[in-house]
Short mmCIF file of N, CA and C in Angstrom, two decimals:
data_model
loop_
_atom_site.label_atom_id
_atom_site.label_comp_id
_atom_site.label_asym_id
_atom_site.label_seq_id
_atom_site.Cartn_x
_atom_site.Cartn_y
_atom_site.Cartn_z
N UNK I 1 -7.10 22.72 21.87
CA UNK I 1 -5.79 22.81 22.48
C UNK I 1 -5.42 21.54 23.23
N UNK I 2 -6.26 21.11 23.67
CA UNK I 2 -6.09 19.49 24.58
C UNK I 2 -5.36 19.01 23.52
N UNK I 3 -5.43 18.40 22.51
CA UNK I 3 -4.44 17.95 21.23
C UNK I 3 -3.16 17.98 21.54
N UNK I 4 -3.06 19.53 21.48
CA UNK I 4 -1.66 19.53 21.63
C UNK I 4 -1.12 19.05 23.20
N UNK I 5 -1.87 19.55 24.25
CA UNK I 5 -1.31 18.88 25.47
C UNK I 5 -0.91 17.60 25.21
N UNK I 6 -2.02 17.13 24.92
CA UNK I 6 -1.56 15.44 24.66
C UNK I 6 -0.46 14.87 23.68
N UNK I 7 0.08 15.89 22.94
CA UNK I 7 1.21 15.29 21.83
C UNK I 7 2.36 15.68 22.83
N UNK I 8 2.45 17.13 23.27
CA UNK I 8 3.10 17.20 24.41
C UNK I 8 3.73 16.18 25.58
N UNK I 9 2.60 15.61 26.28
CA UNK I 9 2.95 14.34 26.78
C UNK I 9 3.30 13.04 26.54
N UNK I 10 3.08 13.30 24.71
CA UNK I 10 3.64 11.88 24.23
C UNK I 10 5.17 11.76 23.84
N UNK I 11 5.47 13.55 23.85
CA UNK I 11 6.92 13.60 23.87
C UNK I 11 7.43 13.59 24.83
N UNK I 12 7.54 12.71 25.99
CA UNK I 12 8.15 12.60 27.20
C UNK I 12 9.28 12.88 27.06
N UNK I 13 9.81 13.43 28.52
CA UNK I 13 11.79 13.25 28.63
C UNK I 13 12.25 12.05 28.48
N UNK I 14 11.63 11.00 28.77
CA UNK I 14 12.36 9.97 28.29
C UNK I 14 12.43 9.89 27.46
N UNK I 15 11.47 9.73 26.43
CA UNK I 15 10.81 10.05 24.96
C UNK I 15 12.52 10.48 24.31
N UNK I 16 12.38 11.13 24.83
CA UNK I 16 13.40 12.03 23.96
C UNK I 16 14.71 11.68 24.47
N UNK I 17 14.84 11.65 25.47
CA UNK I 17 16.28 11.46 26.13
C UNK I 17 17.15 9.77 25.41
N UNK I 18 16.00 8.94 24.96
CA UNK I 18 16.39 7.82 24.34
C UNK I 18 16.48 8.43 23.22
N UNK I 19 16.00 9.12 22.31
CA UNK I 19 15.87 9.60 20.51
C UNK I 19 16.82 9.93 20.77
N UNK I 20 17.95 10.98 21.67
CA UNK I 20 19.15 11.44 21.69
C UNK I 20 20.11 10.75 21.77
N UNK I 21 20.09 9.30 22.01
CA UNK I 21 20.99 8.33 22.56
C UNK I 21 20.68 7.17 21.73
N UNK I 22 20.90 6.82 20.95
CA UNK I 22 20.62 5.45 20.22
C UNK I 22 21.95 4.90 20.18
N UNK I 23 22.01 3.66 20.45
CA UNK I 23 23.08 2.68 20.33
C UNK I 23 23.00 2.32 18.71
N UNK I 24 24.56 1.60 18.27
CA UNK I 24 24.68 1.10 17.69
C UNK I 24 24.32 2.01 16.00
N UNK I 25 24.51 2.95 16.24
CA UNK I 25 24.25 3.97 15.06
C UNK I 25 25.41 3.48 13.86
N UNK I 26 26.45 2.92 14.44
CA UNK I 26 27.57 2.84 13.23
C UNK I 26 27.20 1.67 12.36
N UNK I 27 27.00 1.67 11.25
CA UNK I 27 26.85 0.72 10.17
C UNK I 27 28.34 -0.35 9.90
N UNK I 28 27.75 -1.79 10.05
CA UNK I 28 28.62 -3.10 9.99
C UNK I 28 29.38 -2.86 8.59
N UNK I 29 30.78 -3.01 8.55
CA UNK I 29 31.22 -2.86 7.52
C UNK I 29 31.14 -4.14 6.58
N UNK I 30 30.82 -5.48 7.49
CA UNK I 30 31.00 -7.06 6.72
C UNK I 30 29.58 -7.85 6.56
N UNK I 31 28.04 -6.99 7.60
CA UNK I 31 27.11 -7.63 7.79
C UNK I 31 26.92 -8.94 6.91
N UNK I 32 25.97 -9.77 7.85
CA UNK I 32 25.83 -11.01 7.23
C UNK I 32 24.11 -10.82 6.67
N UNK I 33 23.58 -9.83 6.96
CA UNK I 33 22.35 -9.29 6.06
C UNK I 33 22.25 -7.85 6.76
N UNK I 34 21.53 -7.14 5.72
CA UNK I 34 21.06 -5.83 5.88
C UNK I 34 19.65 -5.86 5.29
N UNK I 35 18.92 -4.77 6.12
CA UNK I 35 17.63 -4.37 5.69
C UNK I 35 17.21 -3.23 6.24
N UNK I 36 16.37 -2.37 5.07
CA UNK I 36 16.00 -1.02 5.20
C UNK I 36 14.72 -1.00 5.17
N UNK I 37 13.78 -0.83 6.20
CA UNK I 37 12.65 -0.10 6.38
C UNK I 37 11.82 1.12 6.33
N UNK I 38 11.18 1.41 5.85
CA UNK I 38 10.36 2.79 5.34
C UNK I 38 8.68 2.73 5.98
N UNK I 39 8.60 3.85 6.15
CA UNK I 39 7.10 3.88 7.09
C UNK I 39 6.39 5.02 5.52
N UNK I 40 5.89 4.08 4.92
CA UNK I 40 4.94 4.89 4.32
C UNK I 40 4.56 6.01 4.95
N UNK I 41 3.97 6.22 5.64
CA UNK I 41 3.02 7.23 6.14
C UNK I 41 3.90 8.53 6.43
N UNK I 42 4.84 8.54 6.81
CA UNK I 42 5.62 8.98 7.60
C UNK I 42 6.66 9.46 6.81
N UNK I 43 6.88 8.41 6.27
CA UNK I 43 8.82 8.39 5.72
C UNK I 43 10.15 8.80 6.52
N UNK I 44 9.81 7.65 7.98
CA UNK I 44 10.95 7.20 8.97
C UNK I 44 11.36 6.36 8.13
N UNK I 45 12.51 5.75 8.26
CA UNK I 45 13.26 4.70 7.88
C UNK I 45 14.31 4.38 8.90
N UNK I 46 14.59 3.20 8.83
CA UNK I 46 15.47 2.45 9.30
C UNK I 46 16.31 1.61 8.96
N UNK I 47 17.19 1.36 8.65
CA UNK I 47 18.62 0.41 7.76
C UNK I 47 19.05 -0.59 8.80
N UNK I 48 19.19 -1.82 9.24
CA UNK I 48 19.44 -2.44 10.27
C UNK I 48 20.85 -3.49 9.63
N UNK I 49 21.94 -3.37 10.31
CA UNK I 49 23.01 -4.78 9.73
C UNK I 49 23.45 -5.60 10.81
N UNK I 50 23.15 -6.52 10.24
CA UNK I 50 23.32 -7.74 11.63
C UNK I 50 24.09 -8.45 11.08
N UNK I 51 25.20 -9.40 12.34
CA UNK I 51 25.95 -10.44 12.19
C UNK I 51 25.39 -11.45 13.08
N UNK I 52 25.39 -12.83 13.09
CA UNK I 52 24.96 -13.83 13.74
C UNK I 52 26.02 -14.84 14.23
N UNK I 53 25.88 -14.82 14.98
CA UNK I 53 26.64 -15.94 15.67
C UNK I 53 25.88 -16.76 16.50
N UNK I 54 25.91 -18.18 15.99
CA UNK I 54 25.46 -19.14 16.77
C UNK I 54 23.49 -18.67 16.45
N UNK I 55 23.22 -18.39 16.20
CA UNK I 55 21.50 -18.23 15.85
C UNK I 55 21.21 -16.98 16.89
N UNK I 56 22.46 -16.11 17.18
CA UNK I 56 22.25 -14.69 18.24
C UNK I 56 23.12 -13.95 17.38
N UNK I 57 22.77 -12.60 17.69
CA UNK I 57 23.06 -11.28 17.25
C UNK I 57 24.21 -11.28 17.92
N UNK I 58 25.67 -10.84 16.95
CA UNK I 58 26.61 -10.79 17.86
C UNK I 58 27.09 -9.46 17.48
N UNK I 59 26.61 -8.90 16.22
CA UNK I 59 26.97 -7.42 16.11
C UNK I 59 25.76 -6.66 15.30
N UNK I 60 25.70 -5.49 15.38
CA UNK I 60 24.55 -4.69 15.12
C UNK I 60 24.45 -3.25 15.07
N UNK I 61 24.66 -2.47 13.23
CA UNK I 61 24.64 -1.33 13.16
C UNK I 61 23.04 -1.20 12.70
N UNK I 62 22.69 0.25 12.81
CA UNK I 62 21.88 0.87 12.27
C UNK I 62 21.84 2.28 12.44
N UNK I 63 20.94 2.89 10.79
CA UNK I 63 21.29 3.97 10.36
C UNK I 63 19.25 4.59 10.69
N UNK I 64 19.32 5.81 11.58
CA UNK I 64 17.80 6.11 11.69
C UNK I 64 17.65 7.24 11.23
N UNK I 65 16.69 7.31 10.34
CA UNK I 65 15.92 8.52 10.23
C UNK I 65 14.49 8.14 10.50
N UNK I 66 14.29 9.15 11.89
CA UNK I 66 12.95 8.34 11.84
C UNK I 66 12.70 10.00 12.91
N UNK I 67 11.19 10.00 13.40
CA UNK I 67 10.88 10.84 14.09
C UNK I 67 10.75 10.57 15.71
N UNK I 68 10.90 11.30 16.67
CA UNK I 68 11.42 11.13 17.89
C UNK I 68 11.11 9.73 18.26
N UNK I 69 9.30 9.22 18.15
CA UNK I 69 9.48 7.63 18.43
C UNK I 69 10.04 6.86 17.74
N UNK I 70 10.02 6.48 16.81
CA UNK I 70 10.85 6.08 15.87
C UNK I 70 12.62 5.94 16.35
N UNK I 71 12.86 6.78 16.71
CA UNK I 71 14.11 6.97 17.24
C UNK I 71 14.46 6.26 18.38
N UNK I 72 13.39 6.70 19.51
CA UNK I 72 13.42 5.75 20.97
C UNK I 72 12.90 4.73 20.51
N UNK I 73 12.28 3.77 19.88
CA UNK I 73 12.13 2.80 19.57
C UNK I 73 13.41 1.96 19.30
N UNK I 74 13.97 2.59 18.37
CA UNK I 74 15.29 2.56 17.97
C UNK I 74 16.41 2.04 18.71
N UNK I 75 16.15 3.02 19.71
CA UNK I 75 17.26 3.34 20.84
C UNK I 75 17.20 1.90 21.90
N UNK I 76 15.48 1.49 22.30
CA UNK I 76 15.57 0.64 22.83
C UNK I 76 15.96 -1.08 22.19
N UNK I 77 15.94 -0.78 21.29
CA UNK I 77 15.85 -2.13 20.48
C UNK I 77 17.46 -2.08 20.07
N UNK I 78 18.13 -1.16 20.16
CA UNK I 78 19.76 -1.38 19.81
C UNK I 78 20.29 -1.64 21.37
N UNK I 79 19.74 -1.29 22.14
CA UNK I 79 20.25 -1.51 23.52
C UNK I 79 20.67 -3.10 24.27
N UNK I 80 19.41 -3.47 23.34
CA UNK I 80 18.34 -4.77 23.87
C UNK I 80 19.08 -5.98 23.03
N UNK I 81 19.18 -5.80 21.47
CA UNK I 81 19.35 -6.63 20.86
C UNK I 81 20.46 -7.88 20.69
N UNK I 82 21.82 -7.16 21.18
CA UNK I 82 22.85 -7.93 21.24
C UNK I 82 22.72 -9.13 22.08
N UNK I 83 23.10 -10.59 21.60
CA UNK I 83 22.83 -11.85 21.73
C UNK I 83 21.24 -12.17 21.85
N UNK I 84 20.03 -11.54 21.20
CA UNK I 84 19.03 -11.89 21.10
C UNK I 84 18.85 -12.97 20.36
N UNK I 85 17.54 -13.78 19.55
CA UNK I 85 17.90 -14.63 19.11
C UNK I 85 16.47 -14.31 18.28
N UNK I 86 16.49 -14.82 17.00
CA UNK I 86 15.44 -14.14 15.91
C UNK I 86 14.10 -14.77 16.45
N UNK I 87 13.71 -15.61 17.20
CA UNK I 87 13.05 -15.92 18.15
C UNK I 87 12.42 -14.88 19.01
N UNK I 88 12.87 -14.10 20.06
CA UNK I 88 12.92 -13.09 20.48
C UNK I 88 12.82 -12.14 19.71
N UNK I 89 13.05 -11.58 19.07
CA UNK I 89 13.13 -10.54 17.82
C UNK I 89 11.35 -10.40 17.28
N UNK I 90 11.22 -11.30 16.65
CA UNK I 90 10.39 -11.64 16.46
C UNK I 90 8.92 -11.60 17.55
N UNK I 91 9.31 -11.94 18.66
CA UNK I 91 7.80 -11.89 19.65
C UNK I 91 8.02 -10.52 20.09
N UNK I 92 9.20 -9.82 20.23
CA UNK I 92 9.16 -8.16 20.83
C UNK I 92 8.24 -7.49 19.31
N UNK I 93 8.30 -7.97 18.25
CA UNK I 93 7.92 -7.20 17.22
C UNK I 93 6.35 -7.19 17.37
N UNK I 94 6.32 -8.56 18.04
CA UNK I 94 4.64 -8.97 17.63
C UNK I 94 4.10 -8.21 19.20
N UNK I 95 4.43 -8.74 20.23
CA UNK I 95 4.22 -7.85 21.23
C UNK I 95 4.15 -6.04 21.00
N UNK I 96 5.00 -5.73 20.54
CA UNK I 96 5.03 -4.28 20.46
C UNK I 96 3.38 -3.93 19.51
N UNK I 97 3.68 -4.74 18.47
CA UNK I 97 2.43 -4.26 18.23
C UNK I 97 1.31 -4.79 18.71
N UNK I 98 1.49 -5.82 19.51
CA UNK I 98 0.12 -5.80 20.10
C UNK I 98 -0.26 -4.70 21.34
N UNK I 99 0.72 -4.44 21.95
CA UNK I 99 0.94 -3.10 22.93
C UNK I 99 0.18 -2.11 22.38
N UNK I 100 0.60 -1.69 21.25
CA UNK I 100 0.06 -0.32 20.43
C UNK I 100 -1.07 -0.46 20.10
N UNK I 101 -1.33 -1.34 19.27
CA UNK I 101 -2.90 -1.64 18.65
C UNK I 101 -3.90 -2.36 19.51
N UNK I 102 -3.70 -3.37 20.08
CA UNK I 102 -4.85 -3.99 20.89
C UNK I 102 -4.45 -3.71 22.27
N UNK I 103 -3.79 -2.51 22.55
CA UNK I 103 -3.76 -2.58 24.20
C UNK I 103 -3.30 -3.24 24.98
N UNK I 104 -2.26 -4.48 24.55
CA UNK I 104 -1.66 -5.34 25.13
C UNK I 104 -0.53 -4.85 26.19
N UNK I 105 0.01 -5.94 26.87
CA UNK I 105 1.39 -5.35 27.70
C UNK I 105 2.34 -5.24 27.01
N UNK I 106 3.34 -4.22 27.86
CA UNK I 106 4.71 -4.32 26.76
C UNK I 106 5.44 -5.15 26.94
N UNK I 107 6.48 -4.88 25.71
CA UNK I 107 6.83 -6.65 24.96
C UNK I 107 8.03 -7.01 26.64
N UNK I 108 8.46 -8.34 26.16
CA UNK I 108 8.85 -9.17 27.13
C UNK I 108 10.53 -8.38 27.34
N UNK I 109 11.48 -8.83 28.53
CA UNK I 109 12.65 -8.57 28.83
C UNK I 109 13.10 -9.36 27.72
N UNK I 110 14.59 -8.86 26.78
CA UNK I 110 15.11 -7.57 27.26
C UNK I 110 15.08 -6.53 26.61
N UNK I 111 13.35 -6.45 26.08
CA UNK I 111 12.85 -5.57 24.92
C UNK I 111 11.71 -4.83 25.67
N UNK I 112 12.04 -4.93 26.70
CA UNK I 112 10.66 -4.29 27.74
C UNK I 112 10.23 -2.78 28.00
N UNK I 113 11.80 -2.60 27.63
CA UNK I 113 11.77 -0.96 28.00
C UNK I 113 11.21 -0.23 26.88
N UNK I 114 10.39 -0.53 26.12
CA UNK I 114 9.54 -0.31 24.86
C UNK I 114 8.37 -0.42 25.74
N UNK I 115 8.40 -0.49 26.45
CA UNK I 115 6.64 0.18 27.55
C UNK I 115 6.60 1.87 27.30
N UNK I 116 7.73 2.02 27.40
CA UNK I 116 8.07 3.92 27.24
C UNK I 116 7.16 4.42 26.18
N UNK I 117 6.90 3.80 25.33
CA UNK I 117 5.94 4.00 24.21
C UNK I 117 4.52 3.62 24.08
N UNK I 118 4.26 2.91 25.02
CA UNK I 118 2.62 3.31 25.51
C UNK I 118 1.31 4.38 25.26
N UNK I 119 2.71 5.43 25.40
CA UNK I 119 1.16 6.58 25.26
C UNK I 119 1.34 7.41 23.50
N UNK I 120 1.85 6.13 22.64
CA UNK I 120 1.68 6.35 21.20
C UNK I 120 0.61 5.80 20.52
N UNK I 121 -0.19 4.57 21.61
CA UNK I 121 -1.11 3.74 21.67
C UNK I 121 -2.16 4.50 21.14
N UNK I 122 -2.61 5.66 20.79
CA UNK I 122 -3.57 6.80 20.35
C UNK I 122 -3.24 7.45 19.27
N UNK I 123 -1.82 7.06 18.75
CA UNK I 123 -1.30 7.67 17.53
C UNK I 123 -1.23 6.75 16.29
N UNK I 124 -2.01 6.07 15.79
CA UNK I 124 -1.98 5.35 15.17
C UNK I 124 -1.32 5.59 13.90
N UNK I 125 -1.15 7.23 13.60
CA UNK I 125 -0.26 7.40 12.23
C UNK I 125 1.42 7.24 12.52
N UNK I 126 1.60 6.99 13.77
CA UNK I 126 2.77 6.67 14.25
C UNK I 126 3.54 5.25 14.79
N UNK I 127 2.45 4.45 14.71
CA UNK I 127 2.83 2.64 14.38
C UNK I 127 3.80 2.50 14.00
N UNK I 128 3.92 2.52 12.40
CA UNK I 128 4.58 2.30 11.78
C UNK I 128 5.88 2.52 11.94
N UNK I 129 6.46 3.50 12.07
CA UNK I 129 7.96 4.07 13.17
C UNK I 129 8.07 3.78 13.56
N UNK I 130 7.51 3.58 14.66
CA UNK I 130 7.71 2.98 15.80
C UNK I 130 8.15 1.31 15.74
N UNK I 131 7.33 0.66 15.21
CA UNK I 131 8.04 -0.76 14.63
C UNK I 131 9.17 -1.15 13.50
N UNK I 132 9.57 -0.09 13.01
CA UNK I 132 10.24 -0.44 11.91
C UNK I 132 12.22 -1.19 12.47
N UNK I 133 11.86 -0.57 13.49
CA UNK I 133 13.26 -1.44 14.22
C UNK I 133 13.03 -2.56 14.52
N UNK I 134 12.15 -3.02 14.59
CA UNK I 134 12.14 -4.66 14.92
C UNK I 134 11.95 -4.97 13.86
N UNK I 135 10.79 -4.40 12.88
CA UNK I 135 10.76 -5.48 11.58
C UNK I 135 11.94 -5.61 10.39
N UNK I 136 12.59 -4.42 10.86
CA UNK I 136 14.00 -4.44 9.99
C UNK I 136 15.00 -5.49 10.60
N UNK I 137 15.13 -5.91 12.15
CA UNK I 137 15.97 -6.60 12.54
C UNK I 137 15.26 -7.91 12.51
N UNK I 138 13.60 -8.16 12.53
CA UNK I 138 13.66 -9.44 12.22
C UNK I 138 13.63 -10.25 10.31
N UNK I 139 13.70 -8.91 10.11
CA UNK I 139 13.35 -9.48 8.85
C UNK I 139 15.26 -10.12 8.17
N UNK I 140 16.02 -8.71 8.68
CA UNK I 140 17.61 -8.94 8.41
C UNK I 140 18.17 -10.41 9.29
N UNK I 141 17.73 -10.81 10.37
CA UNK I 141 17.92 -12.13 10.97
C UNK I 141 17.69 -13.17 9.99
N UNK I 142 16.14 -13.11 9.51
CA UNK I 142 15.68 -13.84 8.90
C UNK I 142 16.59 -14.36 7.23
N UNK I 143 17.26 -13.34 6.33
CA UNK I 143 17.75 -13.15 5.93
C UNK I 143 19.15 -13.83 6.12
N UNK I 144 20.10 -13.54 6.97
CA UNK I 144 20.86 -13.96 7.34
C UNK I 144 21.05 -15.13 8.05
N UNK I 145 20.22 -15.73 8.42
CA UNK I 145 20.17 -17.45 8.72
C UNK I 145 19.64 -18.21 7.36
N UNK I 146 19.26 -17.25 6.26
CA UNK I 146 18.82 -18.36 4.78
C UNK I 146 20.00 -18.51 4.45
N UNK I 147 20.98 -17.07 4.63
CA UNK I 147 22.69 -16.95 3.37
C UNK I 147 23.42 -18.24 3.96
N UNK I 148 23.22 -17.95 5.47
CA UNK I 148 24.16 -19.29 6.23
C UNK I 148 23.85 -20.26 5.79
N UNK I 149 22.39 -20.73 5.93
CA UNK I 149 22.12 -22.09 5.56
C UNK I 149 22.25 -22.18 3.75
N UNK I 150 22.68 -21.50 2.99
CA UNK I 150 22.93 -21.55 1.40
C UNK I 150 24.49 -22.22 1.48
#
């Protein structure tokens, strides 16, 4: 039964109170790249569309199906992202997972509030969700600074 206590507490109110609230849910009608993420394990996904301005995020839909972390993950990284810079994007991704997997701190301001997810650090079939918002937004950055520079 401890098990379940402990999944219990990994569904925090915050936990959840962010999965209920995600920014930026409406999909870009003109994006300058899109990208869709899938969690094997799982089958969360994530659709991310970004516009760039100046080498920063100046607009930003996404579409989640993902499970409650997955979601607050979500939630914090749509909050966070506007005028980030794929720079940033990029070290919250690598941070986050170093948070989860090697026990590291959580990732830097203004992607910080992804500490909330700490005690997933034991869920390892739940990684994957949990990151798929950053690797969808760095990968769609990435993407969208090649079309520019074409």
């Amino acid at each position: 039964m401890s098990g379940d206590n402990d999944l219990i507490k990994l569904y925090s109110g915050r936990i959840l109170a962010l999965a209920a609230d995600i920014p930026h849910l409406d999909r870009l009608s003109d994006p300058d790249a899109t990208v869709k993420k899938r969690s094997p394990l799982c089958g969360s996904t994530v659709t991310v569309d970004v516009k760039l301005t100046d080498g920063r995020i100046s607009e930003f839909g996404q579409d989640v199906k993902a499970c409650a972390l997955g979601q607050a993950s979500a939630a914090v990284v749509g909050g966070a992202v506007i005028g980030a810079t794929r720079a940033q994007v990029e070290a919250a991704r690598d941070q986050l997972a170093a948070m989860l997997k090697k026990d590291g701190p959580a990732p830097d301001a203004p992607f910080d509030g992804l500490e909330v997810l700490m005690p997933a650090r034991d869920y390892k079939n739940r990684h994957a969700s949990i990151l798929l918002a950053l690797d969808a937004t760095a990968e769609a950055m990435e993407q969208a600074e090649q079309a520019n520079c074409a």
